[in-house]
Amino acid sequence: MTLSFLIYKVILVLVIFAITLLVATYSTYAERKIAAFLQDRIGPDRAGPFGILQPLADAVKMFMKEEMIPSVSNRMLFIIGPGVCMLTACMTGVVIPWGPSMNIGGTEYPLQITDLNIGILYLFGVISLGVYGIMIGGWASNNKFSLLGAIRASSQMISYEVAMGLSIIALVMTTGTLSLGQIAADQPGAHWNVFIQPLGFLIFIICAFAETNRAPFDLPECETELVGGYHTEYSSMKLGFFLFAEYINMFISSAVISTFYFGGYNMPFIARFVHDPNWLAVLGFVFLFTKISFFIFVFMWVRWTLPRFRYDQLMNLGWKVLIPLSILNLVVTGGWMMRMEIYHFFIK
Amino acid sequence: MITTYLFYLLSFLAIMFGSMVVLSKNPVHSVLYLVLTFFTIAGHYVLLNAQFLAAVHVIVYAGAIMVLFLFVIMLLNLNKETEPHKSIWLKASAAVASGSLLVVLVGSLKGASTIQSTNAFNPNIGLIENLGTTLFRDFLLPFEVSSILLLAAMVGAVMLGKKSIK
C-alpha cells in the first residue's frame, strides 16, 4: 500500500462523505417540492431561485434554535442517541461501488472505498445497529411517547430485518458472492438482477421502507398518536440529526437497491459507444446517481401517496406475508438453480 | 506488530467494558456496555482473520439479541426499589466461592504456555468460502443437527408465545 494510494483513499472517503451529506440535504428540498407537487401546491420558493437555498435556511434555523435537555433525562445517553443514528447512517456508504475503476497513468483507482469480501454482511450489520440510536434517544428522553416510539422502531426494524435478510440470501445464491463490487460488475449491460429476482426485489424494497422508518411504515414518529415519537423531547440540531439520518438512510438504501437489483453503475448499450475506462467510470457514476435519484423519488412518491399502516397490520405484513414470501422465493431460487440435478434425479 | 498492539487494546477494552456491565448501577447502561463488549470481541475475530464470524457476531448479538434485551429492560423500568437485597451471609459465601474458583483457575492455567495445538491453525479458515466448504463437507452432520435444534427451539418459542393452546 503506497502513500499515494492512501491519499487517494482518504480523498475518496471525504468526497463520498460530502456527496452523501449534500444529497441528503437536497433530499429535504426535493421532499418538500414533491410533496407540494403531489398536493397541487407550489412548495418552498422564497429562499433563492425556485427556493433552491431552502435547505441552507433550514440548517441555519436548526443550528440557531435553543437547545433543550429535559432535566430528568439521562444527559449522556440523550446526547449519544442522535450521534449513533448519524454514525450508522454514514457508515454504510463504505462498501457501495460508485463506479467502475478509473485508470490513470497505468494505476487502477477503484471508485469504491473498500471492497470487503463480506460486503453484504457488513451492510446488514450496520443496518441492524441503526436501531440503537433511536432506542437510546427514546429511552433517555424519559417521556412515555418517546419510549413508545423507540419500542415501535426497534420491534419494526427487527421484524423487517428477517425478511430483508432472507431476500438477500436468495440474491447471494444467484450471484454467488457477498462483495458488492462483484455484484455490480456481474450485471453488465441490461443483465440486471431485478429480472432474475423480481420477488426478492419487491420484498427488499418494502423492507427498505420499513428499515428507514419512512411512510407507510413511519409508526415510530407517528404524529397523530405519539406527538413526535422517539424525538419528541429533542430540539435544535439533535432533532436535525435524527431527521437528517433518515434522509441519509434513504439515499444509502436507494444506492443499495440500485447496486443489488438495478445493475449499479451499468447501463445497457453503453459499452458500444464508450471504450475509454475513465469516461466509463464517469458515466457509470452518473448512471448510478440517476438510478439513486429515481429511487429517492419513489420513496417520496410513496410517502405522499399511501396512508400509514396500523401497527397490527404492519406486524402481520412483516411476519405473515413477507417472511413466507421470501422463504418461497428462496426455495424457488434454489430449485431453479438445481433444476438439472432434480431433472436427472427424476429421470433416472 | 500493529496487530499485537490492537490485540492488547481490544483485550483491555473488552475487560473494561465487561467489568462495567457488572459494575453499572443502571441496567440499561449494563446492556449498552455489553454491546460494546461484543464489538471488541468482533474486533478480536477480525484480528484472527475470521471476518464472517465477526460480521455474524455483530448482526446476531449486537444487532438482534441485545436489542431485545434492551427492549425488555426498558419496559420493565427497573430501579433501586425493585432491586433484590441479599443477606450478608450470602455475599460472604459468594466471595469465598468465587475466590476458590479463582485459585483453581490459576492453578490449572499455570502450565498453559506449554500446551501445543494438535491441529495446525489455518489462518484462512475464517474466510467465508473456506468456512462454507468446511461446514458443508467436513461437518455436515453436526451442522444439520444444530439447525434442527434451532428449528425445534423456534417452534417451541412460537408455541409458548401463543395466548392459548387448544
Short mmCIF file of C-alpha atoms in Angstrom, two decimals:
data_model
loop_
_atom_site.label_atom_id
_atom_site.label_comp_id
_atom_site.label_asym_id
_atom_site.label_seq_id
_atom_site.Cartn_x
_atom_site.Cartn_y
_atom_site.Cartn_z
CA MET A 1 0.00 0.00 0.00
CA THR A 2 1.78 3.12 -1.21
CA LEU A 3 1.34 6.61 0.17
CA SER A 4 -0.39 7.91 -2.97
CA PHE A 5 -2.93 5.09 -2.70
CA LEU A 6 -3.58 6.01 0.91
CA ILE A 7 -4.04 9.69 0.00
CA TYR A 8 -6.40 8.66 -2.82
CA LYS A 9 -8.48 6.62 -0.37
CA VAL A 10 -8.68 9.50 2.12
CA ILE A 11 -9.82 11.86 -0.65
CA LEU A 12 -12.38 9.30 -1.83
CA VAL A 13 -13.75 8.91 1.69
CA LEU A 14 -14.07 12.68 2.09
CA VAL A 15 -15.68 13.12 -1.34
CA ILE A 16 -18.23 10.36 -0.73
CA PHE A 17 -18.98 11.72 2.73
CA ALA A 18 -19.53 15.19 1.25
CA ILE A 19 -21.73 13.80 -1.54
CA THR A 20 -23.78 11.81 0.99
CA LEU A 21 -24.41 14.92 3.07
CA LEU A 22 -25.15 17.05 0.00
CA VAL A 23 -27.62 14.55 -1.43
CA ALA A 24 -29.30 14.17 1.95
CA THR A 25 -29.56 17.97 2.29
CA TYR A 26 -31.15 18.37 -1.09
CA SER A 27 -33.43 15.39 -0.47
CA THR A 28 -35.19 17.56 2.11
CA TYR A 29 -35.74 20.18 -0.59
CA ALA A 30 -36.86 17.50 -3.06
CA GLU A 31 -39.25 16.10 -0.48
CA ARG A 32 -40.92 19.48 0.02
CA LYS A 33 -41.14 20.12 -3.71
CA ILE A 34 -42.51 16.65 -4.49
CA ALA A 35 -45.00 16.86 -1.63
CA ALA A 36 -46.10 20.22 -2.98
CA PHE A 37 -46.40 18.85 -6.50
CA LEU A 38 -48.45 15.83 -5.35
CA GLN A 39 -50.73 18.08 -3.30
CA ASP A 40 -51.07 20.69 -6.05
CA ARG A 41 -49.15 23.37 -4.18
CA ILE A 42 -46.01 25.34 -5.09
CA GLY A 43 -43.76 24.43 -2.17
CA PRO A 44 -40.76 26.43 -0.94
CA ASP A 45 -39.95 29.26 -3.37
CA ARG A 46 -38.72 32.18 -1.21
CA ALA A 47 -35.05 31.35 -0.50
CA GLY A 48 -33.14 31.80 -3.77
CA PRO A 49 -34.44 30.92 -7.26
CA PHE A 50 -37.12 28.18 -7.00
CA GLY A 51 -36.35 28.00 -3.27
CA ILE A 52 -33.05 26.28 -4.02
CA LEU A 53 -31.42 27.71 -0.88
CA GLN A 54 -34.20 26.41 1.37
CA PRO A 55 -32.04 23.56 2.85
CA LEU A 56 -29.43 26.15 3.91
CA ALA A 57 -32.11 28.23 5.60
CA ASP A 58 -33.38 25.10 7.35
CA ALA A 59 -29.88 24.19 8.53
CA VAL A 60 -29.28 27.68 9.91
CA LYS A 61 -32.63 27.54 11.69
CA MET A 62 -31.77 24.13 13.19
CA PHE A 63 -28.39 25.32 14.47
CA MET A 64 -29.74 28.58 15.87
CA LYS A 65 -32.64 27.12 17.82
CA GLU A 66 -32.46 26.90 21.57
CA GLU A 67 -31.16 23.60 22.80
CA MET A 68 -33.18 21.85 25.47
CA ILE A 69 -32.22 18.80 27.51
CA PRO A 70 -35.01 17.62 29.83
CA SER A 71 -33.78 17.88 33.42
CA VAL A 72 -34.87 14.36 34.34
CA SER A 73 -33.39 12.69 31.28
CA ASN A 74 -30.17 10.74 31.15
CA ARG A 75 -27.94 13.52 29.82
CA MET A 76 -25.12 11.38 28.41
CA LEU A 77 -27.36 8.93 26.55
CA PHE A 78 -29.62 11.76 25.42
CA ILE A 79 -26.65 13.28 23.55
CA ILE A 80 -25.28 9.95 22.28
CA GLY A 81 -28.61 8.90 20.72
CA PRO A 82 -28.66 11.19 17.65
CA GLY A 83 -24.89 10.74 17.28
CA VAL A 84 -25.25 6.96 16.96
CA CYS A 85 -28.07 7.48 14.45
CA MET A 86 -25.86 9.70 12.28
CA LEU A 87 -22.81 7.43 12.63
CA THR A 88 -24.56 4.27 11.50
CA ALA A 89 -26.23 6.16 8.65
CA CYS A 90 -22.88 7.41 7.32
CA MET A 91 -21.01 4.11 7.78
CA THR A 92 -22.91 2.18 5.11
CA GLY A 93 -21.57 4.16 2.14
CA VAL A 94 -18.17 2.49 2.55
CA VAL A 95 -18.90 -0.71 0.63
CA ILE A 96 -21.01 0.70 -2.21
CA PRO A 97 -19.27 0.72 -5.63
CA TRP A 98 -19.89 4.23 -7.01
CA GLY A 99 -18.47 3.44 -10.45
CA PRO A 100 -16.09 1.14 -12.35
CA SER A 101 -12.36 1.55 -11.74
CA MET A 102 -10.57 4.60 -13.15
CA ASN A 103 -7.23 4.07 -14.88
CA ILE A 104 -4.83 7.00 -14.61
CA GLY A 105 -1.21 6.51 -15.68
CA GLY A 106 -1.46 2.72 -15.57
CA THR A 107 -2.72 2.63 -11.98
CA GLU A 108 -6.18 1.35 -11.10
CA TYR A 109 -8.25 3.68 -8.94
CA PRO A 110 -11.44 1.92 -7.79
CA LEU A 111 -14.42 4.18 -7.10
CA GLN A 112 -15.28 2.14 -4.02
CA ILE A 113 -13.81 2.85 -0.61
CA THR A 114 -13.27 -0.80 0.23
CA ASP A 115 -14.46 -3.97 -1.46
CA LEU A 116 -14.96 -6.20 1.57
CA ASN A 117 -15.49 -9.85 0.68
CA ILE A 118 -18.30 -9.85 3.24
CA GLY A 119 -19.72 -6.53 1.99
CA ILE A 120 -23.38 -7.56 2.27
CA LEU A 121 -22.90 -8.81 5.83
CA TYR A 122 -21.15 -5.56 6.77
CA LEU A 123 -24.05 -3.59 5.34
CA PHE A 124 -26.54 -5.76 7.18
CA GLY A 125 -24.61 -5.44 10.44
CA VAL A 126 -24.53 -1.65 10.24
CA ILE A 127 -28.24 -1.53 9.39
CA SER A 128 -29.03 -3.72 12.38
CA LEU A 129 -27.10 -1.32 14.64
CA GLY A 130 -29.08 1.67 13.36
CA VAL A 131 -31.86 0.95 15.83
CA TYR A 132 -29.64 1.74 18.84
CA GLY A 133 -29.61 5.47 18.17
CA ILE A 134 -33.40 5.59 18.21
CA MET A 135 -33.72 3.31 21.23
CA ILE A 136 -31.12 5.16 23.32
CA GLY A 137 -32.58 8.55 22.37
CA GLY A 138 -36.14 7.44 23.03
CA TRP A 139 -35.34 5.91 26.40
CA ALA A 140 -33.08 8.74 27.62
CA SER A 141 -35.81 11.32 26.93
CA ASN A 142 -37.76 9.92 29.90
CA ASN A 143 -41.03 10.54 28.12
CA LYS A 144 -43.65 7.87 27.54
CA PHE A 145 -44.29 8.93 23.96
CA SER A 146 -40.58 8.78 23.18
CA LEU A 147 -40.29 5.34 24.77
CA LEU A 148 -43.30 4.05 22.82
CA GLY A 149 -41.78 5.42 19.61
CA ALA A 150 -38.43 3.80 20.36
CA ILE A 151 -40.07 0.45 21.12
CA ARG A 152 -42.12 0.62 17.94
CA ALA A 153 -38.98 1.43 15.95
CA SER A 154 -36.98 -1.44 17.39
CA SER A 155 -39.68 -4.09 17.01
CA GLN A 156 -40.41 -2.90 13.48
CA MET A 157 -36.76 -2.99 12.48
CA ILE A 158 -36.14 -6.44 13.97
CA SER A 159 -39.23 -7.83 12.25
CA TYR A 160 -38.36 -6.48 8.82
CA GLU A 161 -34.67 -7.37 9.07
CA VAL A 162 -35.66 -11.04 8.95
CA ALA A 163 -37.49 -10.73 5.63
CA MET A 164 -34.77 -8.45 4.28
CA GLY A 165 -32.06 -10.96 5.18
CA LEU A 166 -33.97 -13.82 3.56
CA SER A 167 -34.47 -11.83 0.34
CA ILE A 168 -30.74 -11.00 0.30
CA ILE A 169 -29.85 -14.70 0.77
CA ALA A 170 -31.75 -15.53 -2.45
CA LEU A 171 -29.75 -12.79 -4.20
CA VAL A 172 -26.48 -14.14 -2.81
CA MET A 173 -27.42 -17.61 -4.07
CA THR A 174 -27.80 -16.37 -7.65
CA THR A 175 -24.78 -14.06 -7.63
CA GLY A 176 -22.51 -16.39 -5.64
CA THR A 177 -20.68 -13.54 -3.90
CA LEU A 178 -21.04 -11.31 -0.85
CA SER A 179 -18.93 -8.49 -2.30
CA LEU A 180 -20.88 -5.50 -3.59
CA GLY A 181 -18.18 -4.66 -6.15
CA GLN A 182 -18.52 -8.13 -7.63
CA ILE A 183 -22.32 -7.98 -7.63
CA ALA A 184 -22.24 -4.69 -9.57
CA ALA A 185 -19.60 -5.98 -12.00
CA ASP A 186 -21.66 -9.14 -12.66
CA GLN A 187 -24.57 -7.13 -14.09
CA PRO A 188 -23.13 -5.72 -17.33
CA GLY A 189 -25.46 -4.04 -19.82
CA ALA A 190 -29.04 -4.95 -19.04
CA HIS A 191 -28.31 -8.20 -17.15
CA TRP A 192 -29.79 -6.71 -14.02
CA ASN A 193 -30.61 -8.85 -11.03
CA VAL A 194 -34.16 -7.50 -10.89
CA PHE A 195 -35.03 -9.72 -13.86
CA ILE A 196 -33.66 -12.77 -12.02
CA GLN A 197 -35.05 -11.86 -8.60
CA PRO A 198 -38.25 -9.80 -9.12
CA LEU A 199 -39.93 -11.09 -5.96
CA GLY A 200 -36.75 -10.62 -3.98
CA PHE A 201 -36.57 -7.02 -5.17
CA LEU A 202 -40.16 -6.35 -4.12
CA ILE A 203 -39.56 -7.78 -0.64
CA PHE A 204 -36.28 -5.89 -0.33
CA ILE A 205 -37.76 -2.51 -1.25
CA ILE A 206 -40.69 -2.96 1.16
CA CYS A 207 -38.23 -3.85 3.93
CA ALA A 208 -36.08 -0.86 2.99
CA PHE A 209 -39.10 1.41 3.54
CA ALA A 210 -39.65 -0.18 6.95
CA GLU A 211 -35.97 -0.01 7.94
CA THR A 212 -35.69 3.67 7.09
CA ASN A 213 -38.90 4.42 9.06
CA ARG A 214 -40.44 6.04 6.01
CA ALA A 215 -44.17 6.20 5.33
CA PRO A 216 -46.21 3.99 5.15
CA PHE A 217 -44.09 2.47 7.95
CA ASP A 218 -43.39 5.68 9.90
CA LEU A 219 -45.15 4.49 13.06
CA PRO A 220 -42.19 5.31 15.35
CA GLU A 221 -42.77 9.01 14.69
CA CYS A 222 -46.49 8.90 14.06
CA GLU A 223 -47.71 12.40 14.99
CA THR A 224 -51.37 11.59 15.48
CA GLU A 225 -50.63 9.10 18.25
CA LEU A 226 -47.18 9.81 19.66
CA VAL A 227 -46.58 13.59 19.31
CA GLY A 228 -43.15 13.25 17.65
CA GLY A 229 -42.33 9.65 18.53
CA TYR A 230 -38.77 9.00 19.67
CA HIS A 231 -37.65 12.59 19.01
CA THR A 232 -40.45 14.34 20.95
CA GLU A 233 -38.03 15.78 23.54
CA TYR A 234 -35.32 16.75 21.08
CA SER A 235 -34.72 20.24 19.79
CA SER A 236 -32.15 22.15 17.78
CA MET A 237 -29.54 20.20 15.78
CA LYS A 238 -30.03 16.99 17.80
CA LEU A 239 -33.50 16.80 16.26
CA GLY A 240 -31.85 17.79 12.99
CA PHE A 241 -29.50 14.79 13.24
CA PHE A 242 -32.41 12.40 13.71
CA LEU A 243 -34.26 13.83 10.71
CA PHE A 244 -31.09 14.08 8.64
CA ALA A 245 -30.10 10.47 9.39
CA GLU A 246 -33.40 9.40 7.86
CA TYR A 247 -32.52 11.15 4.60
CA ILE A 248 -29.02 9.66 4.57
CA ASN A 249 -30.54 6.23 5.15
CA MET A 250 -32.90 6.84 2.26
CA PHE A 251 -30.00 7.81 -0.01
CA ILE A 252 -27.95 4.76 1.02
CA SER A 253 -30.96 2.42 0.64
CA SER A 254 -31.51 3.77 -2.86
CA ALA A 255 -27.83 3.19 -3.66
CA VAL A 256 -28.03 -0.35 -2.28
CA ILE A 257 -31.23 -1.14 -4.22
CA SER A 258 -29.62 0.20 -7.41
CA THR A 259 -26.47 -1.86 -6.82
CA PHE A 260 -28.21 -5.08 -5.82
CA TYR A 261 -31.02 -5.19 -8.34
CA PHE A 262 -30.56 -2.50 -11.00
CA GLY A 263 -27.01 -3.04 -12.17
CA GLY A 264 -25.33 -0.34 -10.08
CA TYR A 265 -23.23 1.76 -12.44
CA ASN A 266 -24.10 -0.40 -15.50
CA MET A 267 -26.30 0.84 -18.33
CA PRO A 268 -27.49 -1.06 -21.43
CA PHE A 269 -25.58 -0.48 -24.70
CA ILE A 270 -23.02 1.84 -23.15
CA ALA A 271 -20.09 -0.49 -23.95
CA ARG A 272 -20.78 0.00 -27.70
CA PHE A 273 -20.27 3.76 -27.63
CA VAL A 274 -17.69 4.41 -24.93
CA HIS A 275 -14.45 2.46 -24.64
CA ASP A 276 -12.20 4.67 -22.52
CA PRO A 277 -12.30 3.32 -18.92
CA ASN A 278 -12.16 6.81 -17.41
CA TRP A 279 -15.19 8.02 -19.34
CA LEU A 280 -16.93 4.75 -18.47
CA ALA A 281 -16.21 5.44 -14.81
CA VAL A 282 -17.58 8.98 -15.02
CA LEU A 283 -20.66 7.85 -16.94
CA GLY A 284 -21.14 4.92 -14.54
CA PHE A 285 -21.14 7.37 -11.64
CA VAL A 286 -23.76 9.49 -13.44
CA PHE A 287 -25.92 6.45 -14.24
CA LEU A 288 -25.76 5.25 -10.64
CA PHE A 289 -26.85 8.67 -9.42
CA THR A 290 -29.70 8.73 -11.94
CA LYS A 291 -30.93 5.42 -10.54
CA ILE A 292 -30.46 6.61 -6.97
CA SER A 293 -32.43 9.81 -7.70
CA PHE A 294 -35.22 7.73 -9.17
CA PHE A 295 -35.43 5.56 -6.06
CA ILE A 296 -35.33 8.58 -3.76
CA PHE A 297 -38.24 9.91 -5.80
CA VAL A 298 -40.08 6.59 -5.32
CA PHE A 299 -39.52 6.85 -1.55
CA MET A 300 -41.13 10.32 -1.55
CA TRP A 301 -43.84 9.41 -4.02
CA VAL A 302 -44.94 6.55 -1.74
CA ARG A 303 -44.79 8.76 1.36
CA TRP A 304 -47.14 11.35 -0.08
CA THR A 305 -49.48 8.80 -1.67
CA LEU A 306 -50.11 6.00 0.80
CA PRO A 307 -51.68 6.33 4.25
CA ARG A 308 -49.89 4.92 7.29
CA PHE A 309 -50.38 1.29 8.37
CA ARG A 310 -51.94 0.37 11.67
CA TYR A 311 -49.44 -1.33 13.96
CA ASP A 312 -51.02 -4.80 13.83
CA GLN A 313 -51.21 -4.52 10.03
CA LEU A 314 -47.52 -3.70 9.98
CA MET A 315 -46.66 -6.77 12.06
CA ASN A 316 -48.96 -9.01 10.01
CA LEU A 317 -47.36 -7.80 6.79
CA GLY A 318 -43.88 -8.42 8.13
CA TRP A 319 -44.32 -11.82 9.74
CA LYS A 320 -47.22 -13.41 7.87
CA VAL A 321 -46.71 -12.09 4.33
CA LEU A 322 -43.14 -11.02 3.71
CA ILE A 323 -41.32 -13.81 5.56
CA PRO A 324 -43.31 -16.68 3.95
CA LEU A 325 -42.93 -14.96 0.56
CA SER A 326 -39.18 -14.59 0.99
CA ILE A 327 -38.85 -18.24 2.05
CA LEU A 328 -40.86 -19.20 -1.04
CA ASN A 329 -38.52 -17.05 -3.11
CA LEU A 330 -35.56 -18.83 -1.52
CA VAL A 331 -36.97 -22.30 -2.28
CA VAL A 332 -37.89 -21.40 -5.87
CA THR A 333 -34.46 -19.86 -6.46
CA GLY A 334 -32.75 -22.95 -5.05
CA GLY A 335 -34.98 -25.26 -7.10
CA TRP A 336 -34.23 -23.33 -10.29
CA MET A 337 -30.50 -23.39 -9.63
CA MET A 338 -30.61 -27.17 -9.04
CA ARG A 339 -33.03 -27.84 -11.94
CA MET A 340 -30.62 -30.11 -13.86
CA GLU A 341 -29.89 -32.21 -10.78
CA ILE A 342 -33.60 -32.51 -9.96
CA TYR A 343 -34.35 -33.41 -13.60
CA HIS A 344 -31.70 -36.14 -13.65
CA PHE A 345 -32.88 -37.43 -10.27
CA PHE A 346 -36.43 -37.99 -11.52
CA ILE A 347 -35.46 -39.28 -14.98
CA LYS A 348 -33.12 -41.96 -13.63
CA MET B 1 3.43 -5.50 15.10
CA ILE B 2 0.33 -3.34 14.84
CA THR B 3 -1.84 -6.42 15.37
CA THR B 4 -0.15 -7.04 18.73
CA TYR B 5 -0.97 -3.51 19.88
CA LEU B 6 -4.51 -3.91 18.57
CA PHE B 7 -4.83 -7.20 20.44
CA TYR B 8 -3.82 -5.59 23.73
CA LEU B 9 -6.04 -2.56 23.12
CA LEU B 10 -9.06 -4.74 22.27
CA SER B 11 -8.41 -7.06 25.23
CA PHE B 12 -8.15 -4.11 27.59
CA LEU B 13 -11.38 -2.60 26.24
CA ALA B 14 -13.16 -5.97 26.37
CA ILE B 15 -12.23 -6.49 30.02
CA MET B 16 -13.06 -2.88 30.90
CA PHE B 17 -16.48 -2.94 29.24
CA GLY B 18 -17.10 -6.41 30.69
CA SER B 19 -16.48 -5.13 34.21
CA MET B 20 -18.64 -2.08 33.51
CA VAL B 21 -21.51 -4.46 32.64
CA VAL B 22 -21.30 -5.85 36.17
CA LEU B 23 -20.49 -2.59 37.96
CA SER B 24 -23.08 -0.28 36.35
CA LYS B 25 -25.95 0.62 38.65
CA ASN B 26 -28.35 1.17 35.77
CA PRO B 27 -29.42 -2.00 33.86
CA VAL B 28 -29.76 -0.05 30.58
CA HIS B 29 -26.13 1.07 30.92
CA SER B 30 -25.14 -2.57 31.57
CA VAL B 31 -26.80 -3.65 28.32
CA LEU B 32 -25.08 -0.89 26.35
CA TYR B 33 -21.70 -1.85 27.84
CA LEU B 34 -22.39 -5.46 26.89
CA VAL B 35 -22.98 -4.30 23.30
CA LEU B 36 -19.59 -2.56 23.38
CA THR B 37 -18.02 -5.76 24.76
CA PHE B 38 -19.45 -7.66 21.78
CA PHE B 39 -17.85 -5.11 19.46
CA THR B 40 -14.42 -5.64 20.98
CA ILE B 41 -14.88 -9.41 20.65
CA ALA B 42 -15.84 -8.91 17.00
CA GLY B 43 -12.58 -6.96 16.67
CA HIS B 44 -10.72 -10.00 18.00
CA TYR B 45 -12.39 -12.16 15.36
CA VAL B 46 -11.20 -9.76 12.66
CA LEU B 47 -7.66 -9.99 14.06
CA LEU B 48 -7.92 -13.79 13.73
CA ASN B 49 -8.94 -13.27 10.07
CA ALA B 50 -12.46 -14.57 10.77
CA GLN B 51 -14.39 -11.77 9.08
CA PHE B 52 -17.53 -13.83 8.58
CA LEU B 53 -17.71 -14.71 12.25
CA ALA B 54 -17.12 -11.05 13.20
CA ALA B 55 -19.92 -9.82 10.94
CA VAL B 56 -22.36 -12.51 12.09
CA HIS B 57 -21.42 -11.85 15.71
CA VAL B 58 -22.30 -8.16 15.32
CA ILE B 59 -25.52 -8.89 13.39
CA VAL B 60 -26.82 -11.60 15.73
CA TYR B 61 -25.62 -10.48 19.16
CA ALA B 62 -25.27 -6.71 18.97
CA GLY B 63 -27.94 -6.18 16.30
CA ALA B 64 -30.69 -8.56 17.38
CA ILE B 65 -30.32 -10.23 20.77
CA MET B 66 -29.13 -7.16 22.66
CA VAL B 67 -31.88 -5.04 21.09
CA LEU B 68 -34.39 -7.47 22.57
CA PHE B 69 -32.62 -7.29 25.95
CA LEU B 70 -32.76 -3.51 25.83
CA PHE B 71 -36.39 -3.70 24.80
CA VAL B 72 -37.34 -5.83 27.81
CA ILE B 73 -35.26 -3.82 30.30
CA MET B 74 -36.73 -0.52 29.09
CA LEU B 75 -40.25 -1.91 29.56
CA LEU B 76 -39.53 -3.38 33.00
CA ASN B 77 -38.49 0.01 34.43
CA LEU B 78 -36.04 -1.43 36.96
CA ASN B 79 -34.87 0.88 39.73
CA LYS B 80 -33.49 0.93 43.26
CA GLU B 81 -36.75 -0.04 44.96
CA THR B 82 -37.27 -3.23 42.99
CA GLU B 83 -33.65 -4.36 43.43
CA PRO B 84 -33.44 -7.61 45.43
CA HIS B 85 -31.39 -7.32 48.64
CA LYS B 86 -29.09 -10.19 49.57
CA SER B 87 -28.14 -11.00 53.16
CA ILE B 88 -24.54 -10.52 54.35
CA TRP B 89 -24.03 -14.32 54.71
CA LEU B 90 -24.95 -14.85 51.08
CA LYS B 91 -22.50 -12.17 50.00
CA ALA B 92 -19.70 -13.64 52.13
CA SER B 93 -20.25 -17.17 50.83
CA ALA B 94 -20.33 -15.87 47.25
CA ALA B 95 -16.99 -14.12 47.82
CA VAL B 96 -15.44 -17.30 49.27
CA ALA B 97 -16.79 -19.49 46.45
CA SER B 98 -15.61 -17.19 43.66
CA GLY B 99 -12.22 -16.76 45.36
CA SER B 100 -11.78 -20.56 45.46
CA LEU B 101 -12.75 -20.75 41.79
CA LEU B 102 -10.08 -18.13 41.01
CA VAL B 103 -7.46 -20.23 42.84
CA VAL B 104 -8.48 -23.36 40.90
CA LEU B 105 -8.36 -21.48 37.58
CA VAL B 106 -4.93 -20.01 38.31
CA GLY B 107 -3.67 -23.44 39.39
CA SER B 108 -4.94 -25.17 36.25
CA LEU B 109 -3.69 -22.45 33.88
CA LYS B 110 -0.22 -22.25 35.47
CA GLY B 111 1.32 -24.54 32.88
CA ALA B 112 -0.83 -23.31 29.97
CA SER B 113 2.11 -21.91 27.98
CA THR B 114 3.33 -25.46 27.34
CA ILE B 115 0.04 -26.52 25.69
CA GLN B 116 0.53 -27.20 21.97
CA SER B 117 -2.30 -27.27 19.46
CA THR B 118 -2.58 -30.66 17.78
CA ASN B 119 -4.06 -29.34 14.53
CA ALA B 120 -2.08 -26.71 12.65
CA PHE B 121 -4.01 -23.42 12.63
CA ASN B 122 -5.14 -22.44 9.16
CA PRO B 123 -5.25 -18.62 9.08
CA ASN B 124 -7.65 -18.64 6.11
CA ILE B 125 -10.30 -20.83 7.75
CA GLY B 126 -12.37 -17.80 8.75
CA LEU B 127 -12.82 -16.55 5.18
CA ILE B 128 -16.33 -17.21 4.01
CA GLU B 129 -15.55 -19.62 1.14
CA ASN B 130 -13.34 -21.83 3.31
CA LEU B 131 -15.79 -21.74 6.19
CA GLY B 132 -18.67 -22.76 3.91
CA THR B 133 -16.68 -25.61 2.37
CA THR B 134 -15.60 -26.88 5.78
CA LEU B 135 -19.10 -26.66 7.24
CA PHE B 136 -20.83 -28.38 4.35
CA ARG B 137 -18.16 -31.02 3.66
CA ASP B 138 -16.38 -31.99 6.89
CA PHE B 139 -19.02 -31.03 9.44
CA LEU B 140 -22.26 -31.59 7.51
CA LEU B 141 -23.96 -33.80 10.11
CA PRO B 142 -23.25 -31.56 13.16
CA PHE B 143 -24.32 -28.57 11.08
CA GLU B 144 -27.65 -30.14 10.12
CA VAL B 145 -28.27 -31.44 13.63
CA SER B 146 -27.71 -27.99 15.10
CA SER B 147 -30.06 -26.50 12.50
CA ILE B 148 -32.76 -28.97 13.58
CA LEU B 149 -32.10 -27.96 17.20
CA LEU B 150 -32.60 -24.30 16.27
CA LEU B 151 -35.79 -25.15 14.38
CA ALA B 152 -37.12 -27.03 17.40
CA ALA B 153 -36.29 -24.07 19.64
CA MET B 154 -38.07 -21.73 17.22
CA VAL B 155 -41.21 -23.88 17.12
CA GLY B 156 -41.13 -24.10 20.90
CA ALA B 157 -40.86 -20.32 21.23
CA VAL B 158 -43.83 -19.81 18.89
CA MET B 159 -45.89 -22.35 20.87
CA LEU B 160 -45.04 -20.67 24.19
CA GLY B 161 -45.83 -17.27 22.72
CA LYS B 162 -49.36 -18.29 21.80
CA LYS B 163 -52.07 -16.99 24.09
CA SER B 164 -53.99 -20.25 24.35
CA ILE B 165 -53.11 -23.72 23.14
CA LYS B 166 -56.09 -25.74 22.08
#
